[in-house]
Coordinates of C-alpha atoms in Angstrom, one line a residue:
X1 CA -53.3 -56.5 17.9
X2 CA -51.0 -57.0 21.0
X3 CA -48.7 -59.3 19.0
X4 CA -48.4 -56.7 16.2
X5 CA -47.6 -54.0 18.7
X6 CA -44.9 -56.1 20.5
X7 CA -43.3 -56.9 17.1
X8 CA -43.2 -53.2 16.2
X9 CA -41.5 -52.4 19.5
X10 CA -39.0 -55.2 19.0
X11 CA -38.2 -54.0 15.5
X12 CA -37.7 -50.4 16.7
X13 CA -35.4 -51.6 19.5
X14 CA -33.4 -53.6 17.0
X15 CA -33.0 -50.7 14.7
X16 CA -31.8 -48.6 17.6
X17 CA -29.2 -51.2 18.5
X18 CA -28.1 -51.4 14.9
X19 CA -27.7 -47.7 14.7
X20 CA -25.8 -47.7 17.9
X21 CA -23.4 -50.3 16.6
X22 CA -22.9 -48.4 13.3
X23 CA -22.1 -45.3 15.3
X24 CA -19.7 -47.2 17.4
X25 CA -17.9 -49.1 14.7
X26 CA -18.5 -46.9 11.7
X27 CA -15.9 -44.4 10.3
X28 CA -15.7 -41.1 12.0
X29 CA -16.3 -37.8 10.2
X30 CA -13.3 -36.7 8.2
X31 CA -11.1 -34.1 10.0
X32 CA -11.5 -30.5 9.1
X33 CA -9.1 -28.7 6.7
X34 CA -7.6 -26.8 9.6
X35 CA -6.9 -30.0 11.6
X36 CA -5.3 -31.6 8.6
X37 CA -3.1 -28.7 8.1
X38 CA -2.0 -28.6 11.7
X39 CA -1.4 -32.3 11.8
X40 CA 0.7 -32.4 8.6
X41 CA 2.5 -29.0 8.9
X42 CA 2.8 -28.8 12.7
X43 CA 6.5 -28.0 12.6
X44 CA 6.0 -25.1 10.2
X45 CA 3.2 -23.7 12.3
X46 CA 5.4 -24.0 15.4
X47 CA 8.2 -22.0 13.7
X48 CA 5.8 -19.3 12.4
X49 CA 3.8 -18.9 15.6
X50 CA 6.2 -16.6 17.4
X51 CA 6.4 -14.3 14.4
X52 CA 2.7 -14.2 13.9
X53 CA 2.2 -13.5 17.6
X54 CA 4.7 -10.6 17.6
X55 CA 3.2 -9.1 14.4
X56 CA -0.3 -9.6 15.9
X57 CA 0.6 -7.6 19.0
X58 CA 2.5 -4.9 17.1
X59 CA -0.1 -4.4 14.4
X60 CA -3.3 -5.8 16.0
X61 CA -3.3 -3.7 19.1
X62 CA -2.8 -0.3 17.4
X63 CA -5.4 -1.3 14.8
X64 CA -8.0 -2.2 17.4
X65 CA -7.1 0.9 19.5
X66 CA -7.4 3.1 16.4
X67 CA -10.8 1.7 15.4
X68 CA -12.0 2.2 19.0
X69 CA -10.8 5.8 19.1
X70 CA -12.5 6.6 15.8
X71 CA -15.8 5.7 17.5
X72 CA -15.3 8.2 20.3
X73 CA -14.7 12.0 20.7
X74 CA -11.2 11.6 22.1
X75 CA -8.9 14.6 21.9
X76 CA -6.0 16.1 23.9
X77 CA -8.4 17.4 26.6
X78 CA -10.3 14.3 27.5
X79 CA -7.9 11.4 27.2
X80 CA -6.1 9.9 30.2
X81 CA -3.0 11.8 31.0
X82 CA -0.6 12.7 33.8
X83 CA 0.2 16.2 35.0
X84 CA 3.0 16.0 37.5
X85 CA 2.0 13.4 40.1
X86 CA -1.7 13.9 39.3
X87 CA -3.3 11.3 37.0
X88 CA -6.4 12.4 35.1
X89 CA -8.8 9.7 33.9
X90 CA -10.2 9.6 30.4
X91 CA -13.5 11.3 29.9
X92 CA -14.1 10.9 26.2
X93 CA -17.4 9.3 25.1
X94 CA -18.6 6.8 22.5
X95 CA -20.1 8.6 19.5
X96 CA -20.6 5.7 17.1
X97 CA -20.1 6.5 13.4
X98 CA -20.5 10.2 13.8
X99 CA -16.8 10.8 13.0
X100 CA -17.1 8.8 9.8
X101 CA -20.2 10.6 8.8
X102 CA -18.5 14.0 9.3
X103 CA -15.4 12.9 7.4
X104 CA -17.3 11.5 4.4
X105 CA -19.8 14.4 4.1
X106 CA -17.2 17.1 4.7
X107 CA -15.3 18.9 2.0
X108 CA -11.9 18.4 3.7
X109 CA -11.7 14.7 3.4
X110 CA -13.1 14.5 -0.1
X111 CA -10.9 17.3 -1.3
X112 CA -7.8 15.7 0.2
X113 CA -8.8 12.3 -1.2
X114 CA -9.1 13.9 -4.7
X115 CA -5.5 15.2 -4.6
X116 CA -4.3 11.9 -3.0
X117 CA -5.7 10.0 -6.0
X118 CA -4.2 12.4 -8.5
X119 CA -0.8 12.2 -6.7
X120 CA -1.0 8.4 -6.6
X121 CA -2.0 7.8 -10.2
X122 CA 0.5 10.3 -11.5
X123 CA 3.4 9.0 -9.5
X124 CA 2.7 5.3 -10.3
X125 CA 2.0 5.9 -14.0
X126 CA 5.2 8.0 -14.6
X127 CA 7.3 5.7 -12.4
X128 CA 6.1 2.6 -14.3
X129 CA 6.7 4.1 -17.7
X130 CA 10.2 5.4 -16.9
X131 CA 11.1 2.2 -15.1
X132 CA 9.9 0.2 -18.1
X133 CA 11.9 2.4 -20.5
X134 CA 15.1 2.2 -18.5
X135 CA 14.7 -1.5 -17.9
X136 CA 14.4 -2.1 -21.7
X137 CA 17.5 0.0 -22.3
X138 CA 19.6 -1.7 -19.7
X139 CA 18.5 -5.1 -20.8
X140 CA 20.4 -4.6 -24.0
X141 CA 24.2 -5.1 -24.4
X142 CA 25.5 -1.5 -24.3
X143 CA 28.8 -0.1 -23.2
X144 CA 29.0 0.8 -19.6
X145 CA 25.7 -1.1 -18.7
X146 CA 26.9 -1.9 -15.2
X147 CA 27.9 1.6 -14.4
X148 CA 24.5 2.9 -15.7
X149 CA 22.7 0.4 -13.5
X150 CA 24.6 1.5 -10.4
X151 CA 24.0 5.2 -11.1
X152 CA 20.2 4.6 -11.6
X153 CA 20.0 2.5 -8.4
X154 CA 21.8 5.1 -6.4
X155 CA 18.6 7.1 -5.5
X156 CA 17.2 3.9 -4.0
X157 CA 20.3 3.4 -1.9
X158 CA 20.2 6.8 -0.3
X159 CA 18.0 7.3 2.7
X160 CA 14.7 8.9 1.8
X161 CA 15.0 11.8 4.1
X162 CA 18.4 12.7 2.8
X163 CA 17.1 12.7 -0.8
X164 CA 14.1 14.9 0.2
X165 CA 16.3 17.4 2.0
X166 CA 18.6 17.5 -1.0
X167 CA 15.7 18.2 -3.3
X168 CA 14.4 20.9 -0.9
X169 CA 17.7 22.7 -1.3
X170 CA 17.5 22.4 -5.1
X171 CA 14.0 23.8 -5.0
X172 CA 14.9 26.8 -2.8
X173 CA 13.4 29.9 -4.5
X174 CA 16.3 32.3 -3.7
X175 CA 19.5 30.1 -3.4
X176 CA 18.4 26.8 -5.1
X177 CA 20.5 25.4 -7.9
X178 CA 17.5 25.0 -10.2
X179 CA 16.6 28.7 -10.1
X180 CA 20.2 29.7 -10.5
X181 CA 20.4 27.7 -13.7
X182 CA 17.2 29.4 -14.9
X183 CA 18.6 32.8 -13.9
X184 CA 21.8 32.1 -15.9
X185 CA 19.6 31.4 -18.9
X186 CA 17.7 34.7 -18.4
X187 CA 14.5 33.0 -17.0
X188 CA 12.8 34.2 -13.9
X189 CA 13.0 31.9 -10.9
X190 CA 10.1 29.6 -10.2
X191 CA 8.5 29.4 -6.7
X192 CA 8.8 25.6 -6.7
X193 CA 7.4 25.1 -3.2
X194 CA 5.5 28.3 -2.6
X195 CA 3.0 28.1 -5.5
X196 CA 0.3 25.4 -5.2
X197 CA 0.6 24.2 -8.8
X198 CA 4.4 24.1 -8.8
X199 CA 4.4 22.5 -5.4
X200 CA 2.3 19.6 -6.6
X201 CA 4.6 19.2 -9.6
X202 CA 7.6 19.3 -7.3
X203 CA 6.5 16.6 -4.9
X204 CA 5.5 14.3 -7.8
X205 CA 8.9 14.8 -9.4
X206 CA 10.7 13.9 -6.2
X207 CA 8.6 10.8 -5.6
X208 CA 9.1 9.6 -9.1
X209 CA 12.9 10.1 -8.7
X210 CA 12.8 8.0 -5.6
X211 CA 10.5 5.3 -7.1
X212 CA 12.1 4.7 -10.5
X213 CA 15.0 2.6 -9.2
X214 CA 12.7 0.0 -7.6
X215 CA 10.5 -0.2 -10.6
X216 CA 13.4 -0.4 -13.0
X217 CA 15.1 -3.2 -11.0
X218 CA 11.9 -5.2 -10.7
X219 CA 11.0 -4.9 -14.4
X220 CA 14.6 -5.6 -15.4
X221 CA 14.5 -8.9 -13.5
X222 CA 11.2 -9.7 -15.3
X223 CA 12.7 -8.9 -18.7
X224 CA 15.7 -11.2 -18.1
X225 CA 13.3 -14.1 -17.2
X226 CA 11.6 -13.9 -20.7
X227 CA 13.1 -16.6 -22.9
X228 CA 15.1 -15.1 -25.8
X229 CA 13.6 -17.8 -28.1
X230 CA 10.3 -15.9 -28.0
X231 CA 11.9 -12.8 -29.4
X232 CA 13.8 -14.8 -32.0
X233 CA 10.6 -16.5 -33.2
X234 CA 8.7 -13.3 -33.3
X235 CA 11.5 -11.6 -35.3
X236 CA 11.6 -14.6 -37.8
X237 CA 7.8 -14.1 -38.3
X238 CA 8.4 -10.5 -39.3
X239 CA 7.2 -8.8 -36.1
X240 CA 8.3 -5.2 -35.7
X241 CA 9.9 -3.9 -32.5
X242 CA 6.6 -2.5 -31.3
X243 CA 4.8 -5.8 -32.0
X244 CA 7.5 -7.7 -30.1
X245 CA 7.1 -5.4 -27.2
X246 CA 3.4 -5.6 -27.3
X247 CA 3.0 -9.4 -27.8
X248 CA 6.1 -10.7 -26.1
X249 CA 7.5 -8.3 -23.6
X250 CA 4.2 -7.0 -22.0
X251 CA 2.7 -10.5 -21.5
X252 CA 6.0 -11.8 -20.1
X253 CA 6.2 -9.0 -17.6
X254 CA 2.6 -9.3 -16.4
X255 CA 3.4 -11.4 -13.3
X256 CA 6.0 -8.8 -12.2
X257 CA 4.2 -5.7 -13.3
X258 CA 1.0 -6.6 -11.5
X259 CA 2.8 -7.0 -8.2
X260 CA 5.0 -3.8 -8.5
X261 CA 2.0 -1.7 -9.5
X262 CA 0.1 -2.9 -6.5
X263 CA 3.0 -2.3 -4.1
X264 CA 3.8 1.1 -5.7
X265 CA 0.2 2.2 -5.4
X266 CA 0.1 1.3 -1.7
X267 CA 3.4 2.9 -0.9
X268 CA 2.6 6.1 -2.9
X269 CA -0.8 6.4 -1.3
X270 CA 0.8 6.4 2.1
X271 CA 4.0 8.3 1.1
X272 CA 4.4 10.4 4.2
X273 CA 8.1 11.4 4.1
X274 CA 8.1 13.2 0.7
X275 CA 5.1 15.4 1.4
X276 CA 5.9 16.0 5.1
X277 CA 9.6 16.8 4.7
X278 CA 9.3 18.7 1.4
X279 CA 6.2 20.9 1.8
X280 CA 4.5 19.8 5.1
X281 CA 1.3 19.8 3.1
X282 CA 1.7 23.4 1.9
X283 CA 1.5 25.9 0.6
X284 CA -1.7 26.1 2.6
X285 CA -3.2 22.6 2.2
X286 CA -2.3 22.2 -1.5
X287 CA -0.2 19.1 -1.3
X288 CA -1.8 17.6 1.8
X289 CA -2.6 13.9 1.3
X290 CA -4.7 11.7 3.6
X291 CA -1.9 10.3 5.7
X292 CA -0.2 13.7 6.3
X293 CA -3.6 15.2 7.2
X294 CA -4.2 12.3 9.7
X295 CA -0.8 13.1 11.2
X296 CA -1.7 16.8 11.4
X297 CA -4.9 16.0 13.3
X298 CA -3.0 14.0 15.9
X299 CA 0.3 16.0 16.3
X300 CA 0.1 19.5 15.0
X301 CA -3.3 21.1 15.6
X302 CA -4.4 22.2 19.0
X303 CA -6.2 20.5 20.7
X304 CA -4.9 17.4 19.1
X305 CA -7.8 15.4 17.7
X306 CA -7.1 11.7 18.2
X307 CA -10.6 10.6 17.2
X308 CA -10.5 12.4 13.8
X309 CA -6.9 11.2 13.1
X310 CA -8.0 7.6 13.9
X311 CA -11.0 8.0 11.6
X312 CA -8.9 9.1 8.7
X313 CA -6.5 6.2 9.4
X314 CA -9.3 3.6 9.3
X315 CA -10.7 5.1 6.1
X316 CA -7.2 5.0 4.5
X317 CA -7.0 1.3 5.4
X318 CA -10.5 0.6 4.0
X319 CA -9.7 2.4 0.7
X320 CA -6.5 0.4 0.2
X321 CA -8.2 -2.9 1.0
X322 CA -11.0 -2.1 -1.5
X323 CA -8.4 -1.2 -4.1
X324 CA -6.5 -4.5 -3.5
X325 CA -9.8 -6.5 -3.7
X326 CA -10.9 -4.8 -7.0
X327 CA -7.4 -5.1 -8.4
X328 CA -7.2 -8.8 -7.6
X329 CA -10.7 -9.4 -9.1
X330 CA -9.7 -7.5 -12.3
X331 CA -6.6 -9.6 -12.7
X332 CA -8.5 -12.9 -12.1
X333 CA -11.0 -11.9 -14.8
X334 CA -8.0 -11.5 -17.2
X335 CA -6.9 -15.0 -16.4
X336 CA -4.1 -14.2 -13.9
X337 CA -3.9 -16.5 -10.9
X338 CA -2.9 -13.9 -8.4

């Protein structure tokens, strides 16, 4: 019995020694994916690091600060401020998700969100359709094609605020050029910016006018990348113009169109200058979108409500992130690697 026990102990000790040797001489665990990327592309990471750091500070700090303020009751009366030589400390308190509950259950946020969605879908749809039509026209060999391209790109080259002020002058109810033209034709002037329905139509028209050049240039580049042999083959097979557009042009434009639609949606959803400079959200609150309402909370009403403004800002970010995620998933289900 003693001999058997001693043999068992010796065998266990031998196994431990063998395992120790294997650990000492065996291959180490493979490096992680991050370590491999750093070791192989260290130069690229070194070049990119300053830019990432600056962007992280510029974007990261305001984002974190905004999220924190959205969880408080901060307003103009209880934030840290200086009055002369006197410095008053912040007295706002943490309220958790109360601001989000108030926003999502109140009529103001949901009503503004409804018009923001109508505004975004209308502008993106009309802009895409007009840009597609103009791109197809300019992709053909027509006389004066270069001059037409320059003329159509001009609205994109002019600063946005200049264009909006020009349109505001055109929309003037008493002295605007549009109403003078209507008056010359014996038609009563239209309250372009003073009637809720006409004001919504007016801001959509201005935003479409500003957005068509970008859409047209992007789609025109996509059209020129489609091989002409595909059109020739389709025409030899007897395909009509509509069939060539449907089965050759649209599939060929998918990589470009998916990107420009996403970018246009994000830009239009947050299109502050057109609404603010043209109508300031009026008449009343008829043309107020989420981003202009968030601005109003923070800079126009009294006392300025920083917590509510931050809450709306965070909700805007969440909505756009959800849209981008759903949009990407839909594209992947259709076979696009995007």
